[in-house]
Amino acid sequence: MSLTFSETVTGSVTDGVLVVTIDNPPVNAASADMRQGLHAAIDHAAAAPEIAGVVITGAGKIFVGGADIREFGKPMAEPLLPQLVNHIEASGKPVVAAINGAALGGGLEIALGCHHRIASPAAKLGLPEVKLGIVPGAGGTQRLPRLAGVVTAAEMVATGRMVGAEEARRIDVIDAIADSDLIAQAVAAARERAGQPPRRTGECVIASVDQEAFKKMANKVLARARGQDAPEEALRLVRSAAERSIAEGMVDERATFIRLRDSDQAKALRHVFFAERAAAKVDGLDGVEPRPIRTIGIVGLGLMGSGIAVAALDGGYAVIGADMTAEAAQKGRERIVALLDRNVASGRLDADGREKRLARLTTSGRLEDLADADLVIEAVFDDLAVKTELFQRLEGIVRADAVLGTNTSYLDPDVLAAATKRPERVVGLHFFSPANIMRLVEVVNCAKTAPDVLATALAVAKKLGKLPVVSGVTEGFIGNSIFSAYRREAEFLLEDGALPEEIDAAMEAYGFAMGPFAVFDLAGLEIAWARRKRQAATRDPDERYVEIADRLCEAGRFGQKAGRGWYAYPDGKRTVDPEVTALIEAARTKKSIVARRIEAEEIVARLLGAMAAEGDRLLAAKIAQRASDIDLVLINGYGFPAHKGGPMFAAGRV
Ligand code: 3H9
């Protein structure tokens, strides 16, 4: 018999156990209707003598994706999620969570309120609330440490890290992994526990806390959290779970949750969350099927190419890495192996995973060996003649339907495409270095790119675990266009009176991991110098042009690798260099600029303003589809602090 508890919650009785299914697409979020339905289901079981226990599961591939983020900021209907979780935990009849897929945030909190947890092998569990600028608000900070211990729980809550079923079992967050039929196993578990006092997580005693381990973990987490409030609050709440009752802990947790939920950081991070989902929706691609890609060819196995190769191997593809000579290909192979080894050393990859990846890799010094590739990505020297010749040679090698991707940063991919016989198969795939780590890929929709080629590039980037953002063609695409505007304004600030260390300090206090001048030094100054020299002949003489960077390069100050740039690096440590200060002062004098003191607030406002103005230009020119795409590019490729939402959000453009 089928029972209906609400629009999103139904039940059926199997073997005397009420199996409750949450069906609230797309992610079974804990909406008001879902909470009411689940509450009613528990009441129904309590009142029905023929029911021995309850199983809670989710329809489809997800258990519960968390609280409904769209309800944040609106008045909440009862039962609130913490009330619901307490109600489940208080049930006199055993309640078993059959975790069929992702149990995240409020979803895991519901599972923690159950008396027994069984997960399917593919399930993912976690409390990712800090990624939304909040802490869990339905007991997660109090119940997770009662199962996993304070240190493990605090690390999970403060970083938002998800764990798979294996790890969840190891740290006692779940009781078992289902072999085959999850629901049958959960029903059997409920029957077995019928009539016994339920094991309530909230009544478990917390094991004593290893203070040293906690401190070490907390320092690491806080160093990465720079300026964000939620991770610190998460650490505090989990730690104090060991020192007070769950009721007291939950009052504090709830108050903290509400305070953070209404904070600017949380608003910014919610914007980022929805921006990521919006970026996947690209005009003109509805119903367009990507081409099937199994084998990815990569030409040029330098730093960028080998990073892309590792990303492609991680994504499950067969990879053919090619370079101009057998020797260069061998060097590339060694680079790829070294990157995999590094992942093994850091625990991100196991030995088996390394072997499986290497079995899918071939390297060659002959382009002809790319014949089987479904997609070839070139990552050779950023020179139009070199890339054009390469694409023309590839045309004689790969199948007619193979896709050609270019990783150029500054060249015009339309010119490159026009030099080929089938420009419709050319697309830009602009990775960021190190390509196996950085999440952003600018997918460049060239003038002639076919819709299914664009869809293919997006699908591949997604499978590599990347965040693809579509850009139109303009010099530097979205990211480097904005970054150029940022650089230009930073140099104006120098002339006007600020020093590199003051500008960097202001931006670092704002939330950037590194200020602009530290970044220039890290990236090296010579490429931008070469570009400025190329542009010199066509530059408008009335345009404001700051020569200080040219003076630095002329003095051989090419950045951190050279040991000197905007800063000096004695023993590798970034240090203010009076020689640079003198160069800046000389440049001001030459232009008769009287330096004035510029406060951090003005520095931040001017740099953000310059970025947003360039963003406006990109939107008007339809280079970017939407303001939030620009925010994602800056956050994921250029270190813009996510908790400020990106330059367009910060400037009120969203
Ligand atoms: C929380 O739980 C607080 C509690 O502690 C306290 C409460 C008191 N709500 O990602 P996808 C939408 S905070 C509303 O492409 P996937 C999403 O916008 C929450 N909507 O799917 C998209 O909509 P559209 C903690 C949500 O299969 C659609 O679902 N939980 C929510 O690749 C598909 O999303 C999290 O932070 C939501 N919670 O991945 C988990 N989640 O189609 C956040 C998704 O209109 N969610 N949507 O663009 C995720 O990580 C992924 O969505 C998930 C599925 C892994 C679940």
XYZ file of C-alpha atoms and ligand atoms in Angstrom:
710
model
C 0.000 0.000 0.000
C 1.302 3.412 -0.949
C 1.140 6.224 1.616
C 1.418 9.931 0.866
C 2.852 12.174 3.578
C 3.288 15.287 1.453
C 3.863 16.175 -2.168
C 7.489 15.079 -1.926
C 7.386 12.285 0.658
C 5.704 8.924 0.199
C 5.897 5.587 1.958
C 5.241 1.894 1.546
C 5.396 -0.916 4.052
C 7.816 -3.789 3.442
C 8.109 -6.614 5.920
C 6.585 -4.459 8.668
C 8.989 -1.571 7.998
C 7.841 1.784 6.668
C 10.087 2.698 3.733
C 9.902 6.468 3.295
C 11.055 7.940 -0.019
C 11.949 11.584 -0.523
C 11.258 12.621 -4.091
C 11.975 16.315 -4.505
C 13.901 16.843 -7.737
C 16.499 17.906 -8.650
C 18.417 17.121 -5.441
C 15.760 16.085 -2.879
C 16.438 19.292 -0.958
C 14.867 19.642 2.487
C 12.117 22.068 1.468
C 9.212 22.963 3.757
C 7.030 20.326 2.080
C 9.720 17.680 2.431
C 10.260 18.483 6.123
C 6.531 18.325 6.830
C 6.234 15.040 4.951
C 9.127 13.395 6.744
C 7.851 14.581 10.118
C 4.436 13.127 9.323
C 5.995 9.825 8.244
C 7.746 9.439 11.614
C 4.460 10.248 13.389
C 2.653 7.704 11.238
C 5.149 4.975 12.153
C 4.902 5.824 15.857
C 1.122 5.512 15.795
C 0.895 2.315 13.733
C 1.351 -0.808 15.864
C 1.987 -2.969 12.787
C 5.073 -0.895 11.854
C 8.296 -2.027 13.508
C 10.681 0.558 12.147
C 11.383 3.128 9.455
C 13.791 3.383 6.514
C 14.444 6.797 4.951
C 15.830 7.010 1.439
C 15.931 9.336 -1.567
C 14.476 8.829 -5.017
C 16.960 8.901 -7.893
C 20.675 9.296 -7.433
C 20.712 11.606 -4.424
C 19.725 10.972 -0.806
C 19.237 14.600 0.228
C 21.338 17.461 -1.219
C 20.829 19.634 1.867
C 18.548 22.406 2.991
C 16.839 24.199 0.117
C 19.241 27.068 -0.533
C 16.533 28.935 -2.406
C 14.545 29.224 0.856
C 17.412 31.076 2.609
C 16.375 34.584 3.484
C 12.666 33.736 3.304
C 10.461 33.059 6.339
C 10.846 29.387 7.285
C 7.863 27.110 7.865
C 7.861 24.586 10.703
C 9.097 22.024 11.304
C 12.522 23.600 10.934
C 15.259 21.179 9.954
C 16.784 20.872 13.458
C 13.293 20.139 14.852
C 12.809 17.453 12.218
C 16.185 15.840 12.916
C 15.479 15.840 16.659
C 12.058 14.301 15.956
C 13.648 11.498 13.916
C 16.263 10.873 16.587
C 13.605 10.817 19.335
C 11.585 8.129 17.544
C 10.986 5.089 19.749
C 11.080 2.844 16.699
C 14.364 2.342 14.876
C 14.960 4.662 11.951
C 17.528 3.583 9.356
C 18.999 5.904 6.722
C 19.411 4.132 3.399
C 21.871 6.557 1.825
C 21.488 5.956 -1.883
C 23.678 8.862 -3.069
C 24.893 12.282 -1.952
C 23.933 13.099 1.649
C 25.102 16.667 2.012
C 24.520 19.399 4.568
C 21.007 19.003 5.960
C 20.918 15.654 4.145
C 23.735 14.256 6.244
C 22.191 15.869 9.316
C 18.996 13.890 8.680
C 21.073 10.723 8.328
C 22.931 11.532 11.568
C 19.567 11.816 13.327
C 18.729 8.259 12.250
C 19.723 5.344 14.475
C 21.583 3.364 11.849
C 23.157 4.310 8.513
C 23.750 2.113 5.471
C 25.137 3.658 2.290
C 25.485 2.513 -1.281
C 29.117 2.278 -2.412
C 28.817 5.421 -4.571
C 27.370 7.605 -1.789
C 29.088 10.848 -0.861
C 28.700 12.364 2.573
C 29.657 15.754 3.878
C 28.749 19.037 5.489
C 29.679 21.547 2.750
C 27.974 24.497 4.466
C 31.219 26.500 4.874
C 31.384 26.671 1.098
C 28.173 28.678 1.344
C 29.606 30.854 4.112
C 27.538 29.174 6.822
C 27.837 26.374 9.361
C 25.473 23.400 9.559
C 22.243 24.423 11.273
C 20.570 21.131 12.118
C 22.925 19.482 14.569
C 25.731 18.546 12.182
C 28.420 20.218 14.262
C 27.211 18.344 17.345
C 26.370 14.885 16.013
C 29.237 14.324 13.582
C 31.907 14.517 16.345
C 29.890 12.024 18.390
C 30.509 9.477 15.637
C 33.768 10.506 13.950
C 35.569 12.162 16.859
C 36.218 15.874 17.267
C 39.341 16.240 15.116
C 38.002 14.386 12.076
C 34.588 16.020 12.344
C 36.038 19.507 12.791
C 38.234 19.095 9.727
C 35.275 17.903 7.664
C 32.929 20.669 8.807
C 35.507 23.475 8.600
C 36.631 22.550 5.074
C 33.378 21.153 3.724
C 35.267 18.081 2.531
C 33.081 15.218 1.355
C 33.922 11.594 2.032
C 33.041 8.488 0.051
C 31.303 5.441 1.545
C 34.599 3.660 2.317
C 35.979 6.543 4.355
C 32.604 7.197 5.980
C 32.609 3.579 7.170
C 36.197 3.845 8.399
C 35.450 6.936 10.508
C 32.194 5.435 11.849
C 29.870 7.925 10.192
C 28.008 5.016 8.611
C 27.522 1.519 9.966
C 27.676 -0.454 6.741
C 28.087 -0.284 2.976
C 25.323 -2.054 1.070
C 26.404 -5.031 -1.033
C 23.577 -5.007 -3.533
C 20.033 -4.191 -2.467
C 20.343 -1.144 -0.234
C 16.675 -0.969 0.703
C 16.408 -4.681 1.526
C 19.474 -4.393 3.729
C 18.082 -1.277 5.431
C 14.724 -2.978 6.027
C 16.509 -5.981 7.546
C 18.536 -3.641 9.794
C 15.349 -1.893 10.974
C 13.713 -5.258 11.747
C 16.750 -6.458 13.647
C 16.658 -3.360 15.861
C 12.894 -3.389 16.442
C 11.966 -3.467 20.097
C 15.447 -2.472 21.260
C 16.278 0.977 22.608
C 17.336 3.064 19.594
C 20.995 4.117 19.455
C 20.690 7.906 19.352
C 23.713 9.786 18.011
C 22.954 12.740 20.271
C 23.342 10.498 23.330
C 26.743 9.127 22.288
C 29.678 10.206 24.429
C 32.468 12.053 22.655
C 35.890 10.422 22.844
C 38.539 12.607 24.482
C 40.041 15.210 22.164
C 43.665 14.993 21.006
C 44.505 18.666 21.614
C 47.768 18.612 19.649
C 46.136 17.042 16.603
C 43.265 19.520 16.828
C 45.617 22.494 16.938
C 47.627 21.255 13.975
C 44.515 20.647 11.899
C 42.923 23.977 12.905
C 46.024 25.980 11.966
C 46.054 24.391 8.543
C 42.364 25.011 7.974
C 42.511 28.631 9.145
C 45.546 29.421 7.000
C 43.547 28.348 3.959
C 40.338 30.074 5.046
C 41.880 33.595 4.913
C 39.290 36.111 5.976
C 36.305 33.769 5.914
C 34.205 33.591 9.061
C 32.459 30.222 8.665
C 35.458 27.843 8.981
C 36.530 29.393 12.276
C 32.997 29.189 13.653
C 32.764 25.576 12.488
C 35.940 24.683 14.387
C 34.655 26.393 17.517
C 31.268 24.667 17.409
C 32.637 21.170 16.814
C 35.302 21.556 19.464
C 32.823 22.711 22.080
C 30.601 19.708 21.361
C 32.924 17.775 23.676
C 32.341 20.222 26.511
C 28.565 20.620 26.722
C 25.234 18.924 26.154
C 23.900 18.499 22.649
C 20.966 20.773 23.496
C 23.315 23.620 24.486
C 25.494 22.966 21.462
C 22.530 23.101 19.118
C 21.323 26.438 20.487
C 24.742 27.957 19.777
C 24.931 26.233 16.390
C 21.524 27.575 15.365
C 22.326 31.139 16.404
C 25.642 30.981 14.541
C 23.958 29.498 11.478
C 21.388 32.304 11.352
C 23.970 35.039 11.898
C 26.219 33.685 9.149
C 23.329 32.922 6.788
C 22.458 36.625 6.718
C 26.083 37.790 6.358
C 27.638 39.393 3.288
C 30.053 36.481 2.943
C 27.213 33.965 2.748
C 25.336 36.112 0.237
C 28.462 36.270 -1.913
C 29.070 32.527 -1.693
C 25.434 31.751 -2.541
C 25.889 33.954 -5.591
C 28.954 31.868 -6.507
C 27.012 28.620 -6.005
C 24.238 29.650 -8.375
C 26.755 31.269 -10.745
C 28.438 27.888 -11.187
C 25.133 26.270 -12.117
C 24.242 29.147 -14.463
C 27.607 28.942 -16.256
C 26.698 25.465 -17.485
C 23.724 26.914 -19.363
C 24.950 28.219 -22.677
C 22.773 29.979 -25.221
C 22.119 27.929 -28.328
C 23.188 24.598 -26.888
C 19.793 23.270 -25.786
C 19.438 19.744 -27.117
C 22.863 19.804 -28.794
C 24.698 16.498 -28.255
C 28.448 16.624 -27.644
C 30.614 14.413 -29.865
C 31.780 11.199 -28.163
C 35.341 11.610 -26.888
C 37.419 8.670 -25.694
C 40.949 9.606 -26.652
C 42.489 13.016 -26.137
C 45.652 14.005 -27.968
C 47.860 16.680 -26.465
C 50.564 18.385 -28.477
C 53.360 20.005 -26.523
C 54.223 18.303 -23.250
C 55.755 21.257 -21.441
C 54.447 22.479 -18.107
C 50.970 23.242 -19.473
C 50.632 20.208 -21.767
C 51.724 17.725 -19.114
C 49.291 19.286 -16.627
C 46.463 18.956 -19.164
C 47.526 15.339 -19.776
C 47.246 14.549 -16.065
C 43.831 16.225 -15.906
C 42.711 14.130 -18.912
C 44.039 10.930 -17.315
C 42.272 11.843 -14.064
C 39.100 12.331 -16.118
C 39.323 8.741 -17.354
C 40.404 9.452 -20.933
C 43.025 7.640 -22.994
C 45.768 10.175 -23.687
C 48.226 10.422 -26.557
C 50.881 12.972 -25.689
C 52.914 14.207 -28.651
C 55.872 16.510 -28.945
C 58.179 17.513 -31.772
C 60.929 14.975 -31.073
C 61.124 11.612 -29.346
C 63.371 13.213 -26.760
C 60.892 15.998 -25.988
C 58.096 13.416 -25.772
C 60.154 11.344 -23.328
C 60.778 14.440 -21.192
C 57.041 15.149 -21.290
C 56.284 11.618 -20.170
C 58.655 12.062 -17.235
C 56.873 15.288 -16.310
C 53.495 13.529 -16.369
C 54.823 10.646 -14.254
C 56.315 13.142 -11.787
C 52.929 14.880 -11.423
C 51.216 11.538 -10.803
C 53.911 10.607 -8.285
C 53.348 13.873 -6.482
C 49.653 13.023 -6.201
C 50.547 9.610 -4.796
C 52.939 11.189 -2.273
C 50.234 13.616 -1.093
C 47.689 10.820 -0.752
C 45.440 12.193 -3.481
C 46.053 9.117 -5.641
C 46.806 5.506 -4.760
C 49.328 3.221 -6.470
C 46.576 1.402 -8.319
C 45.149 4.655 -9.677
C 48.627 5.666 -10.835
C 49.072 2.404 -12.735
C 45.640 2.661 -14.328
C 46.414 6.167 -15.545
C 49.782 5.202 -16.961
C 48.163 2.282 -18.808
C 46.001 4.834 -20.628
C 48.953 7.043 -21.617
C 51.104 6.836 -24.736
C 53.681 9.437 -25.699
C 55.279 9.963 -29.051
C 57.620 12.222 -30.979
C 55.469 11.872 -34.124
C 52.284 13.834 -34.770
C 51.078 10.940 -36.972
C 50.439 8.955 -33.787
C 47.546 11.298 -33.013
C 45.433 9.694 -35.760
C 43.127 7.995 -33.235
C 42.466 11.080 -31.130
C 38.862 12.321 -30.946
C 40.048 15.674 -29.607
C 43.515 17.200 -29.906
C 44.501 20.042 -27.584
C 47.564 21.993 -28.566
C 49.702 23.483 -25.819
C 52.703 24.569 -27.864
C 54.549 27.897 -27.811
C 52.062 30.810 -28.028
C 53.008 31.905 -31.545
C 50.523 32.193 -34.382
C 52.842 30.794 -37.086
C 53.764 27.799 -34.923
C 50.144 27.018 -34.055
C 48.877 27.554 -37.600
C 51.429 25.168 -39.055
C 50.593 22.626 -36.368
C 46.832 22.729 -37.046
C 47.429 22.441 -40.792
C 49.592 19.357 -40.257
C 47.038 17.871 -37.837
C 44.329 18.211 -40.484
C 46.156 15.638 -42.567
C 46.365 13.247 -39.618
C 43.183 13.265 -37.510
C 39.689 12.155 -38.576
C 37.428 14.707 -40.249
C 35.176 14.831 -37.173
C 37.945 15.161 -34.596
C 37.851 18.386 -32.568
C 40.858 20.732 -32.455
C 41.335 22.697 -29.267
C 43.821 25.503 -28.770
C 45.193 26.500 -25.415
C 46.311 29.935 -26.592
C 46.136 32.735 -24.029
C 46.531 35.794 -26.228
C 46.407 34.843 -29.915
C 43.249 35.241 -31.966
C 41.815 31.723 -32.352
C 39.583 32.949 -35.204
C 42.702 33.609 -37.270
C 44.013 30.176 -36.371
C 40.689 28.535 -37.277
C 40.478 30.434 -40.565
C 43.793 28.919 -41.610
C 42.269 25.414 -41.396
C 39.916 23.676 -43.823
C 37.260 23.068 -41.153
C 37.153 26.102 -38.869
C 33.905 24.802 -37.330
C 35.847 22.139 -35.431
C 38.229 24.589 -33.770
C 37.521 25.701 -30.208
C 39.582 27.396 -27.503
C 40.379 25.458 -24.344
C 42.251 27.906 -22.183
C 43.583 26.053 -19.160
C 45.262 27.739 -16.216
C 48.556 26.611 -14.781
C 49.015 24.129 -13.104
C 46.379 22.624 -15.380
C 45.885 19.474 -13.323
C 44.997 21.571 -10.267
C 43.333 24.789 -11.413
C 39.586 24.420 -11.825
C 38.950 27.088 -14.420
C 38.883 26.457 -18.166
C 37.850 29.262 -20.487
C 36.070 27.576 -23.375
C 36.447 29.954 -26.285
C 33.544 30.030 -28.688
C 35.197 31.134 -31.921
C 33.354 32.809 -34.797
C 32.923 29.519 -36.664
C 32.862 26.973 -33.804
C 30.015 24.498 -34.417
C 27.507 24.171 -31.532
C 28.296 20.474 -31.038
C 32.020 21.286 -30.914
C 31.366 23.871 -28.204
C 29.175 21.342 -26.374
C 31.986 18.785 -26.675
C 34.550 21.141 -25.182
C 32.196 21.903 -22.280
C 31.453 18.221 -21.664
C 35.145 17.276 -21.704
C 36.076 20.111 -19.338
C 33.319 19.012 -16.975
C 34.547 15.411 -17.091
C 38.019 16.654 -16.181
C 36.420 18.030 -13.013
C 36.898 21.578 -14.293
C 34.654 24.597 -14.198
C 34.206 25.611 -17.835
C 33.172 29.189 -18.577
C 32.380 30.221 -22.137
C 34.143 33.280 -23.527
C 33.900 34.993 -26.894
C 36.993 36.071 -28.782
C 38.801 39.170 -27.585
C 42.438 39.684 -26.707
C 43.019 37.778 -23.475
C 39.443 36.416 -23.390
C 37.513 37.169 -20.178
C 40.187 36.544 -17.572
C 43.224 38.234 -19.029
C 41.118 41.187 -20.228
C 40.009 41.855 -16.676
C 43.462 41.107 -15.330
C 44.973 43.647 -17.766
C 42.568 46.287 -16.505
C 43.562 45.377 -12.946
C 47.258 45.622 -13.837
C 46.767 48.965 -15.577
C 44.954 50.463 -12.587
C 47.536 49.045 -10.171
C 50.243 50.820 -12.165
C 48.259 54.084 -12.160
C 48.075 53.770 -8.384
C 51.865 53.459 -8.284
C 52.327 56.658 -10.204
C 49.711 58.427 -8.121
C 51.497 57.667 -4.877
C 50.988 54.103 -3.611
C 53.847 51.627 -3.354
C 53.682 47.991 -4.513
C 53.772 46.720 -0.943
C 50.902 49.040 0.035
C 48.781 47.946 -2.904
C 49.520 44.265 -2.233
C 48.752 44.657 1.467
C 45.414 46.319 0.684
C 44.365 43.539 -1.714
C 45.572 40.803 0.608
C 43.590 42.326 3.464
C 40.593 42.360 1.106
C 41.000 38.599 0.662
C 43.319 37.918 -2.274
C 45.955 35.301 -1.416
C 48.498 37.571 -3.126
C 48.396 41.199 -4.170
C 48.925 42.132 -7.828
C 52.647 42.913 -7.663
C 53.462 39.682 -5.862
C 51.493 37.887 -8.588
C 53.362 39.698 -11.383
C 56.637 38.636 -9.793
C 55.479 35.045 -9.467
C 54.318 34.861 -13.092
C 57.416 36.656 -14.428
C 57.492 40.086 -16.060
C 59.052 39.274 -19.430
C 55.982 38.081 -21.353
C 53.996 41.231 -20.617
C 57.102 43.289 -21.472
C 57.412 41.588 -24.865
C 53.727 42.303 -25.511
C 54.094 45.957 -24.569
C 57.028 46.286 -26.948
C 54.967 44.733 -29.772
C 52.102 47.124 -29.038
C 54.333 50.213 -28.743
C 54.083 51.194 -32.413
C 50.277 51.220 -32.420
C 49.706 52.650 -28.940
C 47.716 55.873 -28.763
C 50.267 58.496 -27.616
C 47.554 60.205 -25.541
C 46.807 57.015 -23.603
C 48.164 57.001 -20.059
C 51.110 54.629 -20.096
C 53.135 53.712 -17.026
C 56.764 52.930 -17.804
C 57.838 51.589 -14.419
C 57.497 47.916 -15.382
C 59.639 48.559 -18.482
C 62.364 50.093 -16.295
C 62.284 47.016 -14.054
C 62.676 44.672 -17.024
C 65.487 46.754 -18.497
C 67.257 46.310 -15.154
C 66.843 42.527 -15.472
C 64.231 42.436 -12.714
C 62.028 39.772 -14.288
C 60.374 38.593 -11.083
C 60.757 35.928 -8.480
C 62.600 33.439 -10.711
C 65.243 36.112 -11.417
C 65.470 36.786 -7.676
C 64.288 40.377 -8.236
C 61.216 42.037 -9.662
C 58.765 44.357 -7.942
C 60.373 42.996 -4.799
C 63.733 41.506 -3.914
C 63.841 37.839 -2.879
C 66.827 37.253 -0.631
C 66.512 33.593 0.470
C 63.286 33.423 -1.520
C 61.489 35.797 0.882
C 59.462 38.665 -0.579
C 61.177 41.884 0.587
C 60.630 45.569 -0.193
C 63.523 46.833 -2.336
C 64.562 50.518 -2.029
C 65.817 50.331 -5.605
C 62.241 49.758 -6.796
C 60.949 52.594 -4.627
C 63.565 54.861 -6.217
C 62.531 53.751 -9.725
C 58.899 54.558 -8.947
C 59.775 57.972 -7.539
C 61.901 58.753 -10.588
C 59.007 57.818 -12.884
C 56.658 60.142 -10.989
C 59.164 62.982 -11.151
C 59.604 62.476 -14.881
C 55.858 62.992 -15.357
C 55.715 65.762 -12.727
C 53.255 63.773 -10.653
C 53.097 64.839 -7.011
C 52.668 61.669 -5.007
C 49.834 61.619 -2.480
C 49.030 59.137 0.237
C 46.464 56.606 -0.958
C 44.513 54.719 1.685
C 43.809 50.989 1.436
C 40.117 51.689 0.927
C 40.794 53.769 -2.181
C 43.233 51.187 -3.515
C 40.621 48.443 -3.229
C 37.835 50.618 -4.653
C 39.888 51.679 -7.664
C 41.122 48.183 -8.486
C 37.658 46.657 -8.138
C 36.164 49.518 -10.122
C 38.622 48.965 -12.970
C 37.782 45.262 -13.074
C 34.034 45.888 -13.071
C 34.318 48.531 -15.802
C 36.209 46.076 -18.001
C 33.557 43.483 -17.130
C 30.870 45.906 -18.356
C 32.762 46.227 -21.638
C 32.939 42.439 -22.033
C 29.205 42.132 -21.397
C 28.342 44.897 -23.856
C 30.541 43.212 -26.482
C 28.900 39.850 -25.669
C 32.290 38.302 -24.881
C 30.849 37.121 -21.565
C 27.303 35.730 -21.417
C 26.539 37.051 -17.963
C 28.144 39.025 -15.152
C 28.312 35.963 -12.918
C 30.488 34.149 -15.493
C 33.050 36.939 -15.118
C 32.981 36.478 -11.351
C 33.671 32.752 -11.729
C 36.657 33.384 -14.004
C 38.257 35.803 -11.564
C 37.576 33.612 -8.540
C 38.805 30.358 -10.056
C 41.633 31.609 -12.243
C 42.984 34.742 -10.588
C 42.602 34.321 -6.847
C 39.687 36.721 -6.359
C 38.266 35.833 -2.908
C 35.131 33.717 -3.394
C 33.579 35.126 -0.234
C 33.464 38.552 -1.909
C 31.520 37.074 -4.820
C 33.752 38.246 -7.686
C 34.335 41.727 -9.114
C 30.900 42.108 -10.715
C 29.050 41.011 -7.569
C 31.259 43.211 -5.378
C 30.528 46.188 -7.617
C 26.783 45.581 -7.360
C 26.477 44.583 -11.024
C 24.666 41.306 -10.210
C 22.322 23.205 4.429
O 22.030 22.074 4.238
C 22.101 23.919 5.724
C 21.715 23.018 6.865
O 22.844 22.581 7.571
C 20.959 23.768 7.910
C 19.556 24.065 7.645
C 18.842 24.564 8.830
N 19.066 23.788 -2.598
O 24.766 20.865 -8.788
P 23.771 20.431 -9.781
C 19.967 22.845 -7.585
S 22.998 24.154 3.215
C 18.431 24.250 -3.700
O 23.951 20.837 -11.197
P 24.615 17.677 -9.591
C 20.986 23.568 -8.443
O 20.898 24.954 -8.263
C 23.073 23.113 1.789
N 18.804 23.947 -4.959
O 23.540 18.833 -9.721
C 20.576 23.108 -9.817
O 19.440 23.868 -10.192
P 19.216 24.318 -11.717
C 24.183 22.182 1.865
C 19.843 23.128 -5.096
O 23.851 16.432 -9.803
C 20.129 21.679 -9.588
O 19.828 21.592 -8.196
N 24.220 21.419 0.653
C 20.539 22.613 -4.005
O 25.810 17.990 -10.411
C 21.156 20.637 -9.945
O 22.370 20.935 -9.255
C 25.032 21.762 -0.348
O 25.761 22.713 -0.293
C 20.102 22.977 -2.698
N 20.721 22.519 -1.595
O 25.086 17.744 -8.074
C 24.961 20.869 -1.548
N 21.551 21.836 -4.456
O 19.090 23.038 -12.471
C 24.850 21.679 -2.769
C 21.453 21.841 -5.799
O 17.979 25.148 -11.637
N 24.599 20.884 -3.938
N 20.436 22.624 -6.199
O 20.434 25.101 -12.068
C 25.540 20.132 -4.554
O 26.655 20.022 -4.131
C 25.125 19.444 -5.826
O 24.016 20.107 -6.320
C 24.799 17.943 -5.689
C 24.215 17.450 -7.050
C 26.071 17.169 -5.386
C 23.766 17.703 -4.607
